[in-house]
mmCIF file of C-alpha atoms in Angstrom:
data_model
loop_
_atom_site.group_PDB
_atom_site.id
_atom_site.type_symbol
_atom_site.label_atom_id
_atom_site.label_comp_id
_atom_site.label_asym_id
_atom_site.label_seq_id
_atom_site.Cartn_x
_atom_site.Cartn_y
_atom_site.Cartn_z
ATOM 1 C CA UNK A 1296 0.000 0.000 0.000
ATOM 2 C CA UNK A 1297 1.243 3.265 -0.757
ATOM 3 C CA UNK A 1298 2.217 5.389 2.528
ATOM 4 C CA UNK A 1299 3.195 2.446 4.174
ATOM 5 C CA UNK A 1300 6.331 1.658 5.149
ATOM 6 C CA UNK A 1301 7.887 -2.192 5.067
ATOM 7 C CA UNK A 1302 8.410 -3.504 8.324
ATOM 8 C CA UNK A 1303 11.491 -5.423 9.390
ATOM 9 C CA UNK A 1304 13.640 -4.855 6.213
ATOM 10 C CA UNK A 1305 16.685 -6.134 7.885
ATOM 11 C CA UNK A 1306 14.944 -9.730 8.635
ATOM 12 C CA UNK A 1307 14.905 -9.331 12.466
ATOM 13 C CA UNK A 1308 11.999 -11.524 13.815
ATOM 14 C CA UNK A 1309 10.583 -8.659 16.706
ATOM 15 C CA UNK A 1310 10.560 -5.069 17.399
ATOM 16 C CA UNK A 1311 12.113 -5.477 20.293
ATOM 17 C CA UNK A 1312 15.048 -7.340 19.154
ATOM 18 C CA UNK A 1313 15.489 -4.289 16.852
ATOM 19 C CA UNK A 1314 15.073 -1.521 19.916
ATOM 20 C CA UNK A 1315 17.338 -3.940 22.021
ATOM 21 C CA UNK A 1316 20.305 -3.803 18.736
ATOM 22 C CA UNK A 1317 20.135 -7.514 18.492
ATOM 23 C CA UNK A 1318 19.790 -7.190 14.807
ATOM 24 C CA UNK A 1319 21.994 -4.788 14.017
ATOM 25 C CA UNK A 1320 19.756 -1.922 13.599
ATOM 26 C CA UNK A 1321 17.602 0.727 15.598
ATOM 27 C CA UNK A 1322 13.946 0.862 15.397
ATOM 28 C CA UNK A 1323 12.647 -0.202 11.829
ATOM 29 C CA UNK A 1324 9.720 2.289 11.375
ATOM 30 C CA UNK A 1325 6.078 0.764 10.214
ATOM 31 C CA UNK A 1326 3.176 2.098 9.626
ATOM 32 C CA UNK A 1327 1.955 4.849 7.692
ATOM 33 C CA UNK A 1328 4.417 8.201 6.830
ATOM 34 C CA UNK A 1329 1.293 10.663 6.326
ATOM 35 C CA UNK A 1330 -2.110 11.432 8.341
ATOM 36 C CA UNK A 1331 -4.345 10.496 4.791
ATOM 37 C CA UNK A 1332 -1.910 7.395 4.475
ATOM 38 C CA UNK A 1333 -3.123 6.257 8.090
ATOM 39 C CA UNK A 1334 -7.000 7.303 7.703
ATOM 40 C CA UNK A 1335 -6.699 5.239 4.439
ATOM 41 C CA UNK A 1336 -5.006 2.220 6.379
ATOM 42 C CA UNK A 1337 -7.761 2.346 9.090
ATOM 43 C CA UNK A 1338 -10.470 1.764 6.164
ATOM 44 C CA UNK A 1339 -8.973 -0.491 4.408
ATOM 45 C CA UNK A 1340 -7.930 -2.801 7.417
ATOM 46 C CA UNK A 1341 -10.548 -2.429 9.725
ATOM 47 C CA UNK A 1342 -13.438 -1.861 7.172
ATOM 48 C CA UNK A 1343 -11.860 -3.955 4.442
ATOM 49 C CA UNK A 1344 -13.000 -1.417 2.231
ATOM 50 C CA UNK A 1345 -11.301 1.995 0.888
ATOM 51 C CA UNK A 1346 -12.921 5.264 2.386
ATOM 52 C CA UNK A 1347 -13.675 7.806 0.033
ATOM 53 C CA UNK A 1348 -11.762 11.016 -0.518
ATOM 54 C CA UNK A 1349 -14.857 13.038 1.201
ATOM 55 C CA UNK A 1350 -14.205 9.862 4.613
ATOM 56 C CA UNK A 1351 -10.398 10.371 4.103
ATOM 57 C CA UNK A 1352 -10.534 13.835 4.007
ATOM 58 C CA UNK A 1353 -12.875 14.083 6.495
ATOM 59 C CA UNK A 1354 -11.079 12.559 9.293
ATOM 60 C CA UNK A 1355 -7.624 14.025 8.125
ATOM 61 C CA UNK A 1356 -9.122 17.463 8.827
ATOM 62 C CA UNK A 1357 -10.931 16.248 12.378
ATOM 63 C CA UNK A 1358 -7.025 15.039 13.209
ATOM 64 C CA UNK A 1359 -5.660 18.278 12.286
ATOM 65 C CA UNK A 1360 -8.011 20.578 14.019
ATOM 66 C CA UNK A 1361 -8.002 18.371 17.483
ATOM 67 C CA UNK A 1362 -11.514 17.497 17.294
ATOM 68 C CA UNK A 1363 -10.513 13.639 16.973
ATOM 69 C CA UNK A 1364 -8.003 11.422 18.356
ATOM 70 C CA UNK A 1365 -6.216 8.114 17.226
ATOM 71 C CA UNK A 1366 -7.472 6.539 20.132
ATOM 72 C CA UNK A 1367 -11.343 7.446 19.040
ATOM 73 C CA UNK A 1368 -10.388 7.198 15.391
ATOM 74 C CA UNK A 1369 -9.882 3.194 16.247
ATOM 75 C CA UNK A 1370 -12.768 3.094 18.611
ATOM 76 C CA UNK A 1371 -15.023 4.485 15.866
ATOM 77 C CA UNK A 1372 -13.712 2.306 12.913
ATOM 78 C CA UNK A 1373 -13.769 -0.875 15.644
ATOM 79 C CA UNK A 1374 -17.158 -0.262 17.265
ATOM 80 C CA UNK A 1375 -18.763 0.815 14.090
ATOM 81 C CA UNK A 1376 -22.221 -1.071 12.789
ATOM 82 C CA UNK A 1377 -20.272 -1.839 9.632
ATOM 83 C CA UNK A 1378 -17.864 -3.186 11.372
ATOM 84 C CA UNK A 1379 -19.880 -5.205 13.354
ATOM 85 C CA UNK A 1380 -21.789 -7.114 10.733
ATOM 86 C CA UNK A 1381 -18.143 -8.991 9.986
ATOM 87 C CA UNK A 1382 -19.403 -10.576 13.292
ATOM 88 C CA UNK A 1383 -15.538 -11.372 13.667
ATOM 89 C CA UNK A 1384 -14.716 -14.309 16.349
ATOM 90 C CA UNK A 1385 -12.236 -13.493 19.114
ATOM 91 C CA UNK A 1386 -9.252 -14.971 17.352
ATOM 92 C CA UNK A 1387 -10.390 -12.787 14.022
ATOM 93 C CA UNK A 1388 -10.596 -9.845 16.501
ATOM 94 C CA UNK A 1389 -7.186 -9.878 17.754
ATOM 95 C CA UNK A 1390 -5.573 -10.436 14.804
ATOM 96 C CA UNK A 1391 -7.097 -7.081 13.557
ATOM 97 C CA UNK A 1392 -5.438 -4.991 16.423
ATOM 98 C CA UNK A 1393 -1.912 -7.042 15.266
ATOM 99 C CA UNK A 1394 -2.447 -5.970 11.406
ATOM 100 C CA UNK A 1395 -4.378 -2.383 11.994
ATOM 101 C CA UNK A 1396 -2.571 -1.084 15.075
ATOM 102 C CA UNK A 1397 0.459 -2.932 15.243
ATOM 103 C CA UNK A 1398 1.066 -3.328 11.291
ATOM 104 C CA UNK A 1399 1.859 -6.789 10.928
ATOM 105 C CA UNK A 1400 0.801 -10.137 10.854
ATOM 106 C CA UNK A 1401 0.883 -12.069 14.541
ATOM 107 C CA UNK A 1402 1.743 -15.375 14.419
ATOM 108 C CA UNK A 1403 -1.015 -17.974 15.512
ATOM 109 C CA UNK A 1404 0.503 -18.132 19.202
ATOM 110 C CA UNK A 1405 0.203 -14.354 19.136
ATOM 111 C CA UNK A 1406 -3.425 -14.114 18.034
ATOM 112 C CA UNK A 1407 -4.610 -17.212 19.899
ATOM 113 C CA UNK A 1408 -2.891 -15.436 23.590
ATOM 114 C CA UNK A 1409 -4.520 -12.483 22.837
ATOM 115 C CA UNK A 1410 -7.946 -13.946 21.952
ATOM 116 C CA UNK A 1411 -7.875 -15.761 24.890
ATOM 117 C CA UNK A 1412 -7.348 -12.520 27.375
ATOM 118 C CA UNK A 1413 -10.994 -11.435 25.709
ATOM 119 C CA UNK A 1414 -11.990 -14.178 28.197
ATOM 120 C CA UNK A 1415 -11.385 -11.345 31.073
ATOM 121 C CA UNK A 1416 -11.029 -8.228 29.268
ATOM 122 C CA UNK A 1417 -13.291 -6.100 27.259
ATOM 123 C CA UNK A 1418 -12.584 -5.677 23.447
ATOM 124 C CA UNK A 1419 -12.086 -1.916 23.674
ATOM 125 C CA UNK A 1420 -9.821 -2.761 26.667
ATOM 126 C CA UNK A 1421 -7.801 -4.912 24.463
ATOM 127 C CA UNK A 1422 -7.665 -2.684 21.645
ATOM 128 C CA UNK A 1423 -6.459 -0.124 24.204
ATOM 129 C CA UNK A 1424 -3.503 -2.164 25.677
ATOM 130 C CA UNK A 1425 -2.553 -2.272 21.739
ATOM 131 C CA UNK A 1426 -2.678 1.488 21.555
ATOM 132 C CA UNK A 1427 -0.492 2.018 24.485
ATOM 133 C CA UNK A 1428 1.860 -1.366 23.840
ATOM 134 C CA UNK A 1429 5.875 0.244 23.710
ATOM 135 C CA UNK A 1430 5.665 -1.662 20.143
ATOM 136 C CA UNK A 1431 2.556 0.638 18.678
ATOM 137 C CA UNK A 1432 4.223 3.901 20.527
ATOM 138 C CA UNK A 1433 7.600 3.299 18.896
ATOM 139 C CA UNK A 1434 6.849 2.700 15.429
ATOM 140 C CA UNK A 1435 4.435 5.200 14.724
ATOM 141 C CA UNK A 1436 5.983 7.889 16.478
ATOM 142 C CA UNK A 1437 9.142 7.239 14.055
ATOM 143 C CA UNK A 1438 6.994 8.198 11.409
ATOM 144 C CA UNK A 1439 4.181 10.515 12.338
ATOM 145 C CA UNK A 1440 5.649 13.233 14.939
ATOM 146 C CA UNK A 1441 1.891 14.379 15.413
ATOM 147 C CA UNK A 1442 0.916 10.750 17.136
ATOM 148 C CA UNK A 1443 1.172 11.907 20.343
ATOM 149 C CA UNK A 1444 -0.642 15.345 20.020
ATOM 150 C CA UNK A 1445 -3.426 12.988 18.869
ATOM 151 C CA UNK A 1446 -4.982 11.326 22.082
ATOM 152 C CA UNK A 1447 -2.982 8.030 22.462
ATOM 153 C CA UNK A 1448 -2.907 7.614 26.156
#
C-alpha cells in the first residue's frame, strides 16, 4: 500500500530485538508516513473497504483541528455497525489490532494469547492495551511526529 512503510527490512523476527540492537539496527519504522496514508489504512484494514476522498478527508481534517483522536479514530472504525456485521470471532478480533494497530501479521501463538485474554477483558480494553503497547508507541511515532498530540494515552 502506498504510505506504508515495510516492516522489518533487515529480517529481524521482533521489534524489540530491533530496539534492544540484536539485529543490528535501531527501530525499523512501520506504519503509515502521512495522516491520509493512516485514515486510508484504518479503512482499508478495519473496514476492508477503501474510504472515500470526502471519509479520508474528512477525518484528516478532524485530526488536524483536534476534534478527533487516534485513540477514538480506532474506537469508531472498531465499534462501528459496519464493522460489526463482519461478526468477527475473538481470534479474528485480535488479529485485527496485530495488522491495523500494530502493522503486521501475529503469528497464531500471538493471536490465539490475545484472543484468549478477551476471556477477562473487554474488546475496547484490548484494543487499548494495543494502543499504548511500547511496540505501537515506537513505530508510529518514528513516522508521524503528530501521534502523540493525537490522544494516544
Amino acid at each position: 500500500q502506498v504510505g506504508i512503510v515495510p516492516v522489518r527490512k533487515d529480517g529481524c523476527s521482533n521489534l524489540f530485538d530491533q530496539i534492544k540492537g540484536v539485529c543490528g539496527n535501531t527501530v525499523t519504522p512501520v506504519g503509515p508516513t502521512s495522516m491520509q496514508a493512516f485514515v486510508s489504512h484504518l479503512y482499508s484494514c478495519v473496514l476492508q473497504r477503501n474510504g472515500s476522498d470526502a471519509e479520508v478527508n474528512g477525518w484528516s481534517v478532524m485530526f488536524t483541528s483536534n476534534k478527533s483522536t487516534v485513540s477514538a479514530m480506532y474506537t469508531t472504525f472498531f465499534t462501528s455497525a459496519e464493522y460489526k456485521l463482519r461478526n468477527s470471532s475473538d481470534k479474528d478480533y485480535a488479529t485485527s489490532l496485530y495488522k491495523c494497530i500494530l502493522f503486521r501479521t501475529p503469528t497464531d501463538a500471538e493471536a490465539s494469547f490475545q484472543a484468549g485474554a478477551l476471556g477477562f477483558l473487554t474488546r475496547n480494553a484490548l484494543r487499548m492495551n494495543f494502543l499504548r503497547s511500547a511496540e505501537f508507541q515506537l513505530s508510529m511515532q518514528s513516522n508521524l511526529n503528530f501521534l502523540s498530540s493525537y490522544g494516544v494515552e
